[in-house]
Structure formats: structure tokens, C-alpha cells
Coordinates of C-alpha atoms in Angstrom, one line a residue:
M1 CA -50.5 20.7 -24.9
A2 CA -51.2 21.6 -21.4
E3 CA -50.9 19.4 -18.7
I4 CA -53.8 17.5 -17.9
A5 CA -55.7 18.2 -14.5
T6 CA -55.5 15.1 -12.6
N7 CA -57.1 13.9 -9.0
V8 CA -60.2 16.0 -10.0
L9 CA -63.8 15.8 -10.5
Y10 CA -65.8 17.7 -12.9
Y11 CA -69.4 18.1 -12.5
G12 CA -71.7 18.1 -15.5
D13 CA -72.5 16.1 -18.9
N14 CA -69.5 14.3 -19.5
L15 CA -69.7 14.9 -23.3
E16 CA -69.1 18.5 -22.7
I17 CA -66.6 17.9 -20.1
L18 CA -64.5 15.9 -22.5
R19 CA -64.8 18.1 -25.6
R20 CA -64.0 21.0 -23.0
Y21 CA -61.3 19.7 -20.8
I22 CA -59.4 16.4 -21.7
P23 CA -57.0 16.7 -24.6
D24 CA -56.4 14.6 -27.6
A25 CA -54.3 11.2 -26.5
S26 CA -54.1 12.0 -23.0
V27 CA -55.5 8.9 -20.9
D28 CA -54.1 5.7 -20.6
L29 CA -57.2 3.6 -19.4
I30 CA -60.9 4.2 -19.4
Y31 CA -63.5 2.5 -17.5
L32 CA -67.4 3.6 -17.4
D33 CA -70.1 1.8 -16.5
P34 CA -73.3 3.9 -17.7
P35 CA -76.5 3.7 -16.3
F36 CA -79.3 1.9 -18.0
N37 CA -82.4 0.3 -17.0
S38 CA -82.6 -3.0 -18.1
N39 CA -85.0 -4.2 -15.5
R40 CA -87.7 -2.1 -17.9
D41 CA -89.8 -4.5 -20.0
Y42 CA -88.8 -5.1 -23.6
N43 CA -91.9 -3.6 -25.0
V44 CA -91.1 -0.5 -23.0
I45 CA -87.6 0.1 -24.1
F46 CA -88.2 -0.8 -27.6
R47 CA -91.4 1.0 -28.0
D48 CA -91.2 4.4 -30.7
E49 CA -91.3 7.2 -28.8
S50 CA -90.8 9.8 -31.7
G51 CA -92.1 13.1 -30.4
N52 CA -93.7 11.7 -27.2
R53 CA -90.7 12.4 -24.9
S54 CA -89.8 16.0 -24.1
D55 CA -85.4 15.3 -24.2
A56 CA -82.9 12.7 -23.9
Q57 CA -81.4 13.4 -20.5
L58 CA -80.1 11.0 -18.1
L59 CA -81.2 12.2 -14.8
A60 CA -80.1 11.0 -11.1
F61 CA -81.6 8.0 -10.9
E62 CA -83.8 7.5 -13.6
D63 CA -80.9 4.8 -15.3
T64 CA -82.7 5.5 -19.2
W65 CA -82.6 7.5 -22.1
H66 CA -85.6 8.4 -24.1
W67 CA -85.9 9.6 -27.5
G68 CA -86.5 13.5 -27.8
P69 CA -85.0 16.2 -29.7
S70 CA -81.8 15.3 -27.9
A71 CA -81.1 12.4 -29.1
E72 CA -82.3 13.0 -32.6
S73 CA -80.0 16.2 -32.7
T74 CA -77.3 14.1 -31.9
Y75 CA -78.3 11.9 -34.5
R76 CA -78.1 13.9 -37.1
Y77 CA -74.4 14.6 -36.0
L78 CA -73.6 11.0 -35.6
T79 CA -74.7 10.2 -39.5
N80 CA -74.5 14.0 -41.3
T81 CA -70.6 15.1 -42.5
A82 CA -72.1 18.2 -42.6
H83 CA -72.8 18.4 -38.7
H84 CA -69.8 16.3 -37.5
E85 CA -66.9 18.0 -39.9
G86 CA -65.4 14.8 -40.1
R87 CA -64.9 13.9 -36.3
V88 CA -66.8 10.7 -36.9
P89 CA -65.8 7.6 -38.8
D90 CA -68.0 6.7 -41.7
K91 CA -68.2 2.9 -39.9
V92 CA -69.9 4.8 -36.8
S93 CA -72.6 6.7 -39.2
T94 CA -73.3 3.8 -40.9
I95 CA -73.9 1.3 -37.9
I96 CA -76.0 4.4 -36.0
A97 CA -78.0 4.4 -39.4
A98 CA -78.6 0.9 -39.9
L99 CA -79.5 0.4 -36.0
R100 CA -82.2 3.1 -36.2
S101 CA -83.7 1.6 -39.2
G102 CA -83.7 -2.0 -37.5
I103 CA -85.0 -1.5 -34.2
G104 CA -86.6 2.1 -34.5
S105 CA -86.7 5.6 -32.2
N106 CA -87.0 4.0 -29.0
Q107 CA -85.3 4.2 -25.4
M108 CA -82.6 1.8 -26.5
M109 CA -81.5 3.7 -29.8
A110 CA -81.7 6.8 -28.0
Y111 CA -79.4 5.5 -25.5
L112 CA -77.2 4.0 -28.2
V113 CA -77.0 7.3 -30.0
E114 CA -76.0 9.2 -26.7
M115 CA -73.4 6.4 -26.0
A116 CA -71.9 6.5 -29.3
V117 CA -71.1 10.4 -29.3
R118 CA -70.1 10.0 -26.1
L119 CA -67.3 6.5 -27.0
V120 CA -66.0 8.6 -30.1
E121 CA -64.8 11.4 -27.7
L122 CA -63.3 8.6 -25.5
H123 CA -61.9 6.9 -28.4
R124 CA -60.3 10.7 -29.1
V125 CA -58.9 11.1 -25.5
L126 CA -57.1 7.5 -25.3
K127 CA -53.3 7.3 -25.9
P128 CA -52.2 4.8 -28.2
T129 CA -51.2 2.3 -25.2
G130 CA -54.3 2.9 -23.6
S131 CA -57.6 0.6 -22.8
L132 CA -61.2 1.0 -22.3
Y133 CA -63.5 -1.1 -20.3
L134 CA -67.4 -0.3 -20.8
H135 CA -69.2 -2.4 -18.3
C136 CA -73.0 -2.8 -19.2
D137 CA -75.5 -6.1 -19.4
P138 CA -76.7 -8.3 -22.0
T139 CA -79.9 -6.3 -22.5
A140 CA -77.5 -3.6 -24.5
S141 CA -74.4 -5.5 -25.1
H142 CA -74.6 -6.6 -28.5
Y143 CA -75.6 -3.4 -29.3
L144 CA -72.5 -1.6 -27.8
K145 CA -69.9 -4.3 -29.2
L146 CA -71.4 -3.3 -32.6
L147 CA -70.5 0.7 -31.9
L148 CA -67.4 -0.2 -30.0
D149 CA -66.0 -2.7 -33.1
S150 CA -67.1 0.7 -35.4
I151 CA -65.2 2.8 -33.3
F152 CA -61.8 1.2 -32.4
D153 CA -61.9 -1.3 -35.1
V154 CA -63.0 -5.2 -34.5
R155 CA -58.9 -5.9 -34.5
N156 CA -58.7 -4.0 -31.0
F157 CA -61.4 -6.1 -29.3
R158 CA -59.8 -8.0 -26.4
S159 CA -62.4 -9.6 -24.3
E160 CA -65.9 -10.0 -23.4
V161 CA -65.7 -10.2 -19.6
I162 CA -68.5 -12.5 -17.9
W163 CA -68.8 -11.2 -14.2
K164 CA -70.8 -13.0 -12.0
R165 CA -72.7 -10.0 -10.2
T166 CA -74.9 -12.1 -7.8
S167 CA -76.4 -15.7 -6.7
A168 CA -78.5 -17.9 -8.2
H169 CA -82.2 -17.1 -7.8
N170 CA -85.5 -18.2 -9.9
T171 CA -86.8 -16.1 -12.8
A172 CA -90.2 -17.1 -14.5
R173 CA -89.7 -18.9 -18.0
R174 CA -86.3 -18.2 -18.1
Y175 CA -82.3 -18.8 -16.9
G176 CA -81.6 -16.7 -13.9
P177 CA -79.7 -13.5 -15.4
V178 CA -76.4 -13.8 -13.1
H179 CA -74.0 -11.9 -14.6
D180 CA -72.9 -8.2 -16.2
V181 CA -70.6 -8.1 -19.4
V182 CA -67.3 -5.6 -19.4
L183 CA -66.1 -5.2 -22.9
F184 CA -62.4 -4.3 -23.1
Y185 CA -61.2 -2.4 -26.1
G186 CA -57.4 -1.2 -26.7
K187 CA -56.8 1.5 -29.1
T188 CA -54.5 0.2 -30.6
P189 CA -52.5 -3.7 -31.0
E190 CA -49.8 -2.0 -28.3
I191 CA -51.6 -1.6 -25.3
T192 CA -50.5 -1.5 -21.9
W193 CA -50.9 -5.1 -20.4
N194 CA -49.8 -6.4 -17.1
A195 CA -51.0 -10.2 -17.2
L196 CA -52.7 -11.0 -13.5
T197 CA -52.9 -14.2 -11.8
Q198 CA -55.5 -15.5 -8.8
A199 CA -54.7 -18.2 -6.4
Y200 CA -55.3 -21.5 -7.0
S201 CA -58.0 -23.4 -5.4
D202 CA -57.5 -25.7 -2.6
A203 CA -58.6 -28.8 -4.2
Y204 CA -55.9 -28.1 -7.2
L205 CA -53.6 -27.7 -4.7
K206 CA -54.0 -31.0 -2.9
S207 CA -54.4 -33.1 -6.3
H208 CA -51.4 -31.6 -8.4
Y209 CA -49.0 -30.1 -5.4
G210 CA -49.8 -32.1 -2.3
N211 CA -45.9 -32.2 -1.7
V212 CA -44.8 -29.9 0.7
E213 CA -41.8 -28.9 2.4
T214 CA -40.7 -28.2 6.0
D215 CA -40.9 -24.2 4.6
G216 CA -43.9 -24.4 3.3
R217 CA -43.1 -24.4 -0.4
R218 CA -45.6 -27.0 -2.3
Y219 CA -44.1 -29.3 -5.3
R220 CA -45.2 -31.7 -7.6
L221 CA -43.4 -34.8 -9.0
N222 CA -42.1 -35.0 -12.7
D223 CA -40.5 -37.5 -14.8
I224 CA -36.4 -37.0 -14.5
T225 CA -36.4 -39.1 -18.2
G226 CA -37.3 -37.9 -21.6
S227 CA -38.8 -40.6 -24.1
G228 CA -36.3 -42.2 -26.6
T229 CA -32.7 -43.2 -26.2
R230 CA -29.7 -41.1 -27.5
N231 CA -25.7 -41.9 -27.3
G232 CA -24.5 -38.6 -25.9
P233 CA -24.0 -38.1 -21.9
S234 CA -27.8 -37.9 -21.2
G235 CA -28.0 -41.8 -22.4
Q236 CA -25.3 -42.7 -20.1
P237 CA -26.1 -44.4 -16.8
W238 CA -26.3 -42.8 -13.7
R239 CA -26.1 -43.5 -10.1
G240 CA -26.3 -47.3 -10.9
L241 CA -29.5 -46.4 -13.3
D242 CA -29.7 -46.8 -17.4
P243 CA -32.2 -45.2 -18.9
T244 CA -31.6 -46.8 -22.0
T245 CA -32.9 -50.1 -20.7
I246 CA -36.7 -48.6 -20.5
G247 CA -36.3 -47.1 -23.8
R248 CA -35.5 -43.4 -22.4
H249 CA -32.9 -40.8 -21.7
W250 CA -31.9 -38.4 -19.0
M251 CA -33.7 -34.7 -19.1
R252 CA -30.4 -33.4 -18.1
V253 CA -26.9 -34.2 -18.4
P254 CA -25.4 -36.6 -15.3
D255 CA -23.4 -33.3 -13.8
D256 CA -26.4 -31.4 -14.3
L257 CA -28.3 -34.2 -12.4
E258 CA -25.8 -34.0 -9.5
E259 CA -26.0 -30.3 -9.3
M260 CA -30.0 -30.4 -9.2
D261 CA -29.6 -33.3 -6.4
R262 CA -27.2 -31.1 -4.4
Q263 CA -29.7 -28.2 -4.4
G264 CA -32.3 -30.6 -3.2
L265 CA -34.6 -30.2 -6.4
L266 CA -34.7 -34.0 -6.8
H267 CA -37.0 -36.7 -5.0
W268 CA -35.4 -40.1 -4.4
P269 CA -38.2 -42.5 -3.1
K270 CA -37.7 -44.3 -0.2
K271 CA -37.8 -47.5 -1.0
G272 CA -35.3 -47.1 -3.9
G273 CA -35.7 -46.8 -7.7
W274 CA -36.0 -43.7 -10.0
P275 CA -35.7 -40.0 -8.7
A276 CA -38.1 -37.4 -9.6
V277 CA -38.0 -33.6 -9.9
K278 CA -39.6 -31.5 -8.3
R279 CA -41.1 -28.6 -9.9
Y280 CA -42.5 -26.0 -7.2
L281 CA -45.7 -24.1 -7.5
T282 CA -44.9 -20.3 -8.5
G283 CA -47.3 -17.9 -9.3
G284 CA -51.1 -18.5 -10.1
V285 CA -53.6 -19.2 -12.7
P286 CA -53.8 -16.4 -15.1
I287 CA -57.1 -14.6 -14.8
Q288 CA -59.5 -15.7 -17.6
D289 CA -62.6 -13.9 -19.0
V290 CA -65.1 -15.3 -16.5
W291 CA -64.7 -13.9 -13.1
S292 CA -66.8 -15.4 -10.6
D293 CA -64.3 -14.9 -8.0
I294 CA -65.4 -11.5 -6.8
D295 CA -68.7 -11.1 -4.9
P296 CA -71.0 -8.2 -5.4
I297 CA -71.4 -5.6 -2.9
N298 CA -74.0 -7.5 0.0
S299 CA -75.6 -5.8 2.8
Q300 CA -73.1 -6.5 5.2
A301 CA -69.8 -5.5 3.5
K302 CA -67.6 -3.2 4.6
E303 CA -67.4 -1.0 1.5
R304 CA -71.1 -0.4 0.9
L305 CA -72.3 3.2 0.6
G306 CA -75.6 2.3 -0.2
W307 CA -75.7 3.2 -4.1
D308 CA -77.6 1.0 -5.7
T309 CA -75.1 0.6 -8.8
Q310 CA -72.1 0.2 -6.5
K311 CA -69.4 -2.1 -7.7
P312 CA -67.0 -4.1 -5.6
L313 CA -63.7 -2.3 -5.1
A314 CA -61.8 -5.4 -6.3
L315 CA -63.4 -5.6 -9.6
L316 CA -62.1 -2.3 -10.5
E317 CA -58.7 -2.8 -8.8
R318 CA -58.1 -5.6 -10.8
V319 CA -59.0 -3.7 -14.1
I320 CA -56.8 -1.1 -13.1
E321 CA -54.1 -3.3 -12.3
A322 CA -54.3 -5.4 -15.5
S323 CA -54.3 -2.1 -17.8
S324 CA -52.3 0.6 -16.5
N325 CA -49.0 1.3 -14.7
P326 CA -48.5 3.6 -11.5
G327 CA -48.8 7.1 -12.6
D328 CA -51.2 6.8 -15.5
V329 CA -54.4 8.4 -15.7
V330 CA -57.7 6.9 -15.3
L331 CA -60.8 8.1 -17.0
D332 CA -64.5 7.3 -15.3
P333 CA -67.0 9.4 -17.1
F334 CA -69.8 8.0 -14.9
C335 CA -68.8 7.9 -11.8
G336 CA -71.5 6.9 -9.5
C337 CA -70.0 6.3 -5.6
G338 CA -66.9 6.8 -7.5
T339 CA -65.0 3.2 -6.9
A340 CA -63.0 3.3 -10.0
T341 CA -61.5 6.5 -8.7
V342 CA -60.9 5.3 -5.3
A343 CA -59.1 2.0 -6.8
A344 CA -56.8 4.2 -9.0
Q345 CA -55.9 6.7 -5.7
T346 CA -55.2 3.1 -3.8
L347 CA -53.2 1.8 -6.5
G348 CA -50.9 5.0 -7.2
R349 CA -52.6 5.8 -10.5
R350 CA -53.9 9.3 -11.2
W351 CA -57.5 9.8 -12.3
I352 CA -60.4 12.0 -13.2
G353 CA -64.5 11.4 -12.3
I354 CA -67.2 12.9 -13.6
D355 CA -70.7 12.8 -12.9
I356 CA -73.8 14.7 -13.9
T357 CA -75.3 14.6 -10.5
Y358 CA -74.1 16.6 -7.8
L359 CA -75.5 13.5 -5.4
S360 CA -72.8 11.4 -6.6
I361 CA -70.3 14.5 -6.6
A362 CA -70.9 15.1 -2.8
V363 CA -70.7 10.9 -2.2
M364 CA -67.4 11.0 -3.7
K365 CA -66.0 14.0 -2.2
A366 CA -67.3 12.2 1.4
R367 CA -65.8 9.1 0.4
F368 CA -62.3 10.5 -0.5
K369 CA -62.1 12.4 2.6
D370 CA -63.1 9.2 4.7
S371 CA -60.8 6.8 2.8
F372 CA -58.0 9.1 2.1
G373 CA -58.4 12.4 4.4
I374 CA -57.9 14.2 1.2
E375 CA -60.5 17.3 0.0
V376 CA -60.7 16.7 -4.0
P377 CA -61.1 19.6 -5.9
V378 CA -64.3 19.5 -8.1
I379 CA -64.5 21.8 -11.7
G380 CA -67.8 22.7 -12.6
Q381 CA -69.6 23.6 -9.4
P382 CA -71.1 27.1 -8.6
T383 CA -68.5 29.6 -6.8
E384 CA -70.7 32.4 -6.6
V385 CA -74.3 33.1 -6.4
E386 CA -75.1 33.4 -10.0
G387 CA -73.8 30.1 -10.8
A388 CA -75.7 29.0 -8.3
R389 CA -78.9 30.5 -9.6
Q390 CA -78.4 28.7 -13.3
L391 CA -77.8 25.6 -11.6
A392 CA -81.6 25.8 -10.2
Q393 CA -82.8 26.5 -13.5
G394 CA -81.0 23.9 -15.6
D395 CA -82.7 20.5 -16.1
D396 CA -83.4 18.9 -13.2
G397 CA -82.2 22.0 -11.4
R398 CA -84.3 22.0 -8.8
Y399 CA -82.7 18.6 -7.3
Q400 CA -79.0 19.3 -8.4
F401 CA -79.3 22.7 -6.7
Q402 CA -80.6 20.9 -3.6
W403 CA -77.8 18.1 -3.3
W404 CA -75.4 21.0 -4.0
A405 CA -76.4 23.5 -1.2
L406 CA -76.6 20.4 1.0
N407 CA -73.1 19.6 0.8
L408 CA -72.1 23.2 1.5
I409 CA -72.9 22.4 5.1
D410 CA -72.3 18.5 4.8
A411 CA -75.7 17.5 5.0
R412 CA -76.8 13.8 4.4
P413 CA -79.7 14.2 1.2
L414 CA -83.0 12.9 2.7
G415 CA -82.7 9.0 2.0
G416 CA -79.5 9.2 0.7
T417 CA -78.8 7.7 -2.6
E418 CA -82.5 6.5 -2.9
K419 CA -84.9 8.2 -5.6
K420 CA -86.4 11.3 -5.6
G421 CA -90.2 11.5 -3.8
A422 CA -92.1 13.0 -1.2
D423 CA -89.8 14.8 1.5
R424 CA -92.4 15.8 3.9
G425 CA -91.1 19.2 3.9
I426 CA -87.0 17.5 4.7
D427 CA -84.4 18.2 2.1
G428 CA -81.6 17.0 4.4
R429 CA -80.2 16.1 7.6
V430 CA -77.2 17.0 9.7
T431 CA -76.4 14.3 12.8
F432 CA -74.7 15.2 15.9
T433 CA -73.9 13.9 19.7
I434 CA -76.3 15.1 22.1
G435 CA -75.9 12.8 25.1
P436 CA -72.7 11.1 26.7
K437 CA -73.4 7.4 25.8
G438 CA -73.4 8.9 22.4
E439 CA -77.1 9.7 21.8
M440 CA -77.9 11.4 18.6
G441 CA -79.9 14.6 17.8
Q442 CA -80.6 15.9 14.7
A443 CA -80.6 19.1 12.3
L444 CA -83.1 19.0 9.7
V445 CA -82.8 21.0 6.4
S446 CA -84.8 22.7 3.8
V447 CA -83.3 24.1 0.9
K448 CA -85.1 26.3 -1.7
S449 CA -84.1 28.2 -4.9
G450 CA -87.2 29.9 -6.1
K451 CA -89.1 32.6 -3.7
V452 CA -89.3 32.2 -0.2
N453 CA -92.1 33.7 2.7
S454 CA -92.5 33.2 6.4
S455 CA -94.7 30.4 6.0
Q456 CA -91.7 28.5 4.6
I457 CA -90.2 29.1 7.9
R458 CA -93.5 28.1 10.0
D459 CA -93.8 25.3 7.8
L460 CA -89.9 24.0 9.2
K461 CA -90.8 24.8 12.3
G462 CA -93.9 22.5 12.2
T463 CA -91.7 19.8 10.7
I464 CA -88.8 20.0 13.4
E465 CA -91.4 19.5 16.1
R466 CA -93.4 16.9 14.2
E467 CA -90.1 14.8 14.0
K468 CA -88.8 15.6 17.2
A469 CA -85.4 17.0 15.6
E470 CA -83.3 19.8 17.4
I471 CA -82.4 22.1 14.9
G472 CA -83.7 23.4 11.7
V473 CA -81.7 24.9 8.9
F474 CA -83.3 27.1 5.8
I475 CA -81.0 27.1 2.9
T476 CA -82.3 30.1 0.7
L477 CA -81.0 30.9 -2.8
E478 CA -83.0 34.2 -2.6
E479 CA -82.3 36.7 0.0
P480 CA -84.8 36.4 3.3
S481 CA -87.2 38.8 4.3
R482 CA -87.6 40.6 7.9
E483 CA -90.4 38.9 8.4
M484 CA -89.0 35.4 7.8
E485 CA -86.0 36.5 10.2
L486 CA -88.4 37.5 12.9
E487 CA -90.6 33.8 12.4
A488 CA -87.2 32.3 12.7
T489 CA -86.1 33.9 16.2
T490 CA -89.7 33.4 17.2
A491 CA -88.4 29.8 17.7
G492 CA -86.1 30.0 20.6
V493 CA -83.0 28.2 21.1
Y494 CA -81.5 24.1 21.6
T495 CA -79.5 24.2 24.7
S496 CA -76.9 21.2 24.2
P497 CA -76.3 19.0 27.3
I498 CA -73.0 18.3 25.6
D499 CA -71.3 21.5 25.6
G500 CA -73.8 23.6 27.2
R501 CA -73.9 26.4 24.6
D502 CA -77.6 27.7 23.1
Y503 CA -77.6 26.9 19.5
P504 CA -81.1 29.0 17.3
R505 CA -83.5 26.8 16.9
I506 CA -84.1 27.6 13.3
Q507 CA -81.9 29.2 11.3
I508 CA -81.7 31.2 8.0
L509 CA -78.6 30.9 5.5
T510 CA -78.3 32.3 2.3
I511 CA -76.2 30.7 -0.7
R512 CA -74.5 34.3 -0.6
E513 CA -73.4 33.7 3.1
L514 CA -72.3 30.2 2.3
L515 CA -70.5 31.0 -0.7
E516 CA -68.9 34.5 -0.1
E517 CA -68.7 34.6 3.6
G518 CA -67.6 30.6 4.1
K519 CA -70.9 31.1 6.6
K520 CA -71.9 28.1 8.2
P521 CA -74.7 26.6 10.4
M522 CA -74.4 26.6 14.3
L523 CA -74.7 23.3 15.3
P524 CA -73.0 21.2 18.6
L525 CA -69.7 19.6 18.6
L526 CA -69.2 15.9 17.5
I527 CA -70.9 16.2 14.0
L528 CA -70.4 13.1 12.5
S529 CA -69.9 12.0 8.2
P530 CA -72.7 13.2 5.8
Y531 CA -72.9 9.7 4.3
Q532 CA -72.1 5.9 5.4
Q533 CA -68.3 6.4 6.3
A534 CA -66.1 4.7 3.4
E535 CA -63.0 2.3 4.2
R536 CA -60.3 4.1 5.8
I537 CA -57.7 3.1 3.3
P538 CA -54.7 0.7 4.4
S539 CA -51.8 3.1 6.1
K540 CA -48.9 1.6 3.8
K541 CA -50.6 3.4 1.0
A542 CA -50.9 6.8 2.6
A543 CA -47.6 8.0 2.0
E544 CA -47.5 7.7 -1.5
Q545 CA -51.6 8.8 -1.9
Q546 CA -50.5 12.2 -0.2
E547 CA -47.5 12.7 -2.7
M548 CA -49.9 12.3 -5.6
F549 CA -52.1 15.3 -4.3
G550 CA -48.7 17.2 -4.1

């Protein structure tokens, strides 16, 4: 079997990538946080959609699937042996058919169908010692558990972890929804497992380990005797104390008690009497299945990237530490902003990230560059003009093409990771320094994947004037006309007060120039990171990370 490629991002549908690139039994740990819009009304989620929607597809910021031709085709694959040719267990086919009979053809069923076919593939790529963690919420967790039971075998269910993801808040006519669910399964009973602990609370330490040595070690006092009398050495008097007089015996023979005393392991009351054994605090409290000690990403968190569904790094580090070892392979098939891959890199694991939106890929690339100084390779992105053309023509192609093209020049998409909407003629921006005190200027970017003409250049000129921007960059898949180039020339130049150089005020770049010639826009110095900068990973781990990337 060929060596699996790791520390790499895949751009595209994770189902196709799993089937094409990920071999059987090659992954040690899978974490997935598939998007699902649980905030929608139940009447919408469970409304029958047969024939009313065009397709079942996961768009960049539309956190739900719809029932349509793709969901119907996937349903047939899962439930018909002639279609799946034995690749889907009978139990899965039965569960999927029963669920559709029970809840109908709606958004929830489309979501479950698309998840089922992917979970079958994820089970395939797991090693026998591997584990899967599926992060979801109570809206769909019970249905997903049925699927996982049928795919992984109910005997391989390990835990249902409850993570308190938000603080208390008022909710009309129900208890406040403050938790997510993480379903934890092993492929076999022989999974990799590293028992984790967490620190004891201050209240527990004070009540149970209130004694402190001069070196800071905490201890509690335990009885030095056991119940019942004995005739052997443990029942003999020691240092004038006879345990039989109180109906007990020594926990150790007198010679051992002498050695314990020499080592300072016994506590003698100042006023005399029976000694006690010092029990020192070791380790911590074993992690249980309710996690309330990991806070969600708040508006002030250093690791916050502005990604709506971003999970805390500590959450993923706990999962990865518990269910994998250094050098193991961690897979996240719904990467989002890449927290699982960052946690894996931090902890010395190899990793694979997959996402269907190029915005996600761009954010992850920027995050790895900020955190580790690493340029991550991406498999599946266009590397030549025809590939770019196919990207532009695909599902949601306009926006995928935009995000991909913006990443070629390190530009930030308008609104960052916010939903698509009216852009007022701007698709992205690049910021740079224009003054001695750090004053910022900007280049506004317009991306076009269809036919182009000189009126669009005039529109960009008007946009930079309206927005009081310094420069405009026009990126086009098609070659520009002579009239467009003349229109750009009439916009004049911007003179940088920092370096004194002149920069064309309107610059036209083609995808061919960006890909084949490595051309970049002419912009002033000190260009800032296009995304909210991720934290730099502590230097003590840098050597390990560089070694992982060879």
C-alpha cells in the first residue's frame, strides 16, 4: 500500500476525496464537525421537500442539506445492493430505509443520507485501533447515533461527551440549550487510549488535601490501622501502641512502619497519640463525559479568527491526546477554519484536512503560516487556466472561484467569513501601511470569471473613489481587451509616502499571469496578513513541527 500523504489540505467534496486518496485502514483518529443549521424551525427541517429542491449540496455558509436528486441518488446507493455492491453494511441500509419511512424526505433526512455515505467511508479508512469523534448538537445527535451504531457496531460505542459550549441564557418555553454532543466510537474494542486527567478544584484541595509540606506537596491523613485483630507481626505493639486494644491491626508490619517513618511518610500528632499515614496528591481527576472546563471562543479570545463555528483549540487537543499518539494520522473531513489540524500539528501528529469551500482552505493556509511559519500544500486546487475555468463553472462556482483567486494574491474576502451578500463592487481587499505611524491603506479587489469589458474597469475606478481606497486590482479569467487596458491606464498612479514609489492605481491581472508567470499586484511594502492572525505556537514545539514537514 502506498504511503498516505499527510500534513496536506484537500480541496473538494470529502466523499470523493476519501474514495480517491485515502486508503483502507490508514488513519488513526477522525474528528468531524459537519455543519448543520439546528437554529432553523423544526417545521422547516422536517418539511417534505421531494421534487422541490434542485440538489443536495453543502454551500459555504448554508449549514444544511436539502432533499433533491443528489440525496435521492445517495439513498438508492445506500439501500440497494446492486448500487453499492456490498460496500454498505446491511444494517446501514435497513436503518436508512427505516428513517426515511419514519421522518420522510426532508432536510433532516437529506442530512442523514449524506452523512451516512460519508461515515461508511470514514469507517473504511480507520485503522483497527482507530477512533472517530463526531461533533454535533441535540437536534440530530440521536439520529447520528443510530447511524454510527449500524456502521461501527453498538459494542464499539465508547462515550457521548457533553460539551458546555455557551453560558446560560433565556430561551422561550424550554430549558436553555447550552451544550453540544460529541459521539465517540472505536473501530474495534482495541482502540488507542490515553487516560487524561484534569486539575482538582481549589475547594476539593482545601477539603481533602489541606496539609502542605514545605516543598509545596499536598497530602491527606489516612488511618494507619485496619479493622480486626491479627496474631502475626501486624498485631504486635509498636512504639508503645497496641492496635489490638482498639480491635484493629497495623496496616504494615512494624519494620515497614519504621522505614515509612524514616522517609517522613507518617504524621505524629503534637499532643501524642496514634500516627497517621500521609497520602500525597498525585495526578488529577480523570476526565469524565461532561466537559464544562473548556470555554467556547469568545469575542476577546486570542485564538479567535472570526469563523462562526470555530471550536477551541483546547477541545481538539483533549480529543487528540486521548485517542492518538505522536506520529499518528488525524483526519478532519469538514475542516472549517482548521482547529483540528492545528491541534494535531501542535501535538506532533500527522494530519489530513478536507473542505469543500476554498474560503476555508485559504483561512487554514493563512492560519498555518501565522502559527507555524509553514506553507501547507493543497491538493485539488486549480494549477492551470482550464482547471480554474472548471472551478468557476461548478456548483457555487462564482464564489469558489472568487475565494481561490483572492488567495492567489493573499487578499482577504470581503466580510471575511461572513455570509455572501451584496459586495458593492468589491470582492476582497489587501491592506498595507501608508503612514509613519502605521496608518493603513487598502487595495480593493474585483474578481471576474465571465466575460469582461471596459465598463467594469470604470466601475472599479468609481468604487475606489467612493471607498477612498488607494489602489484597485482587477482579476479576470478571460484576457482583457485593449480598451480595458487603456481605461486602467487613465486612472493614473498612487505614490506611496513610505517608499516614494509610483504604483498603477488600477491594475489588471489575469489568471494565466498569476498561475503561469507567478505575477503579483504591485503594492506598497508592509502588506499585512489577509486574515485575522492566528496565535504563534510556542517555540518549544517549533523544532518538532519543522521536522514533521521535513
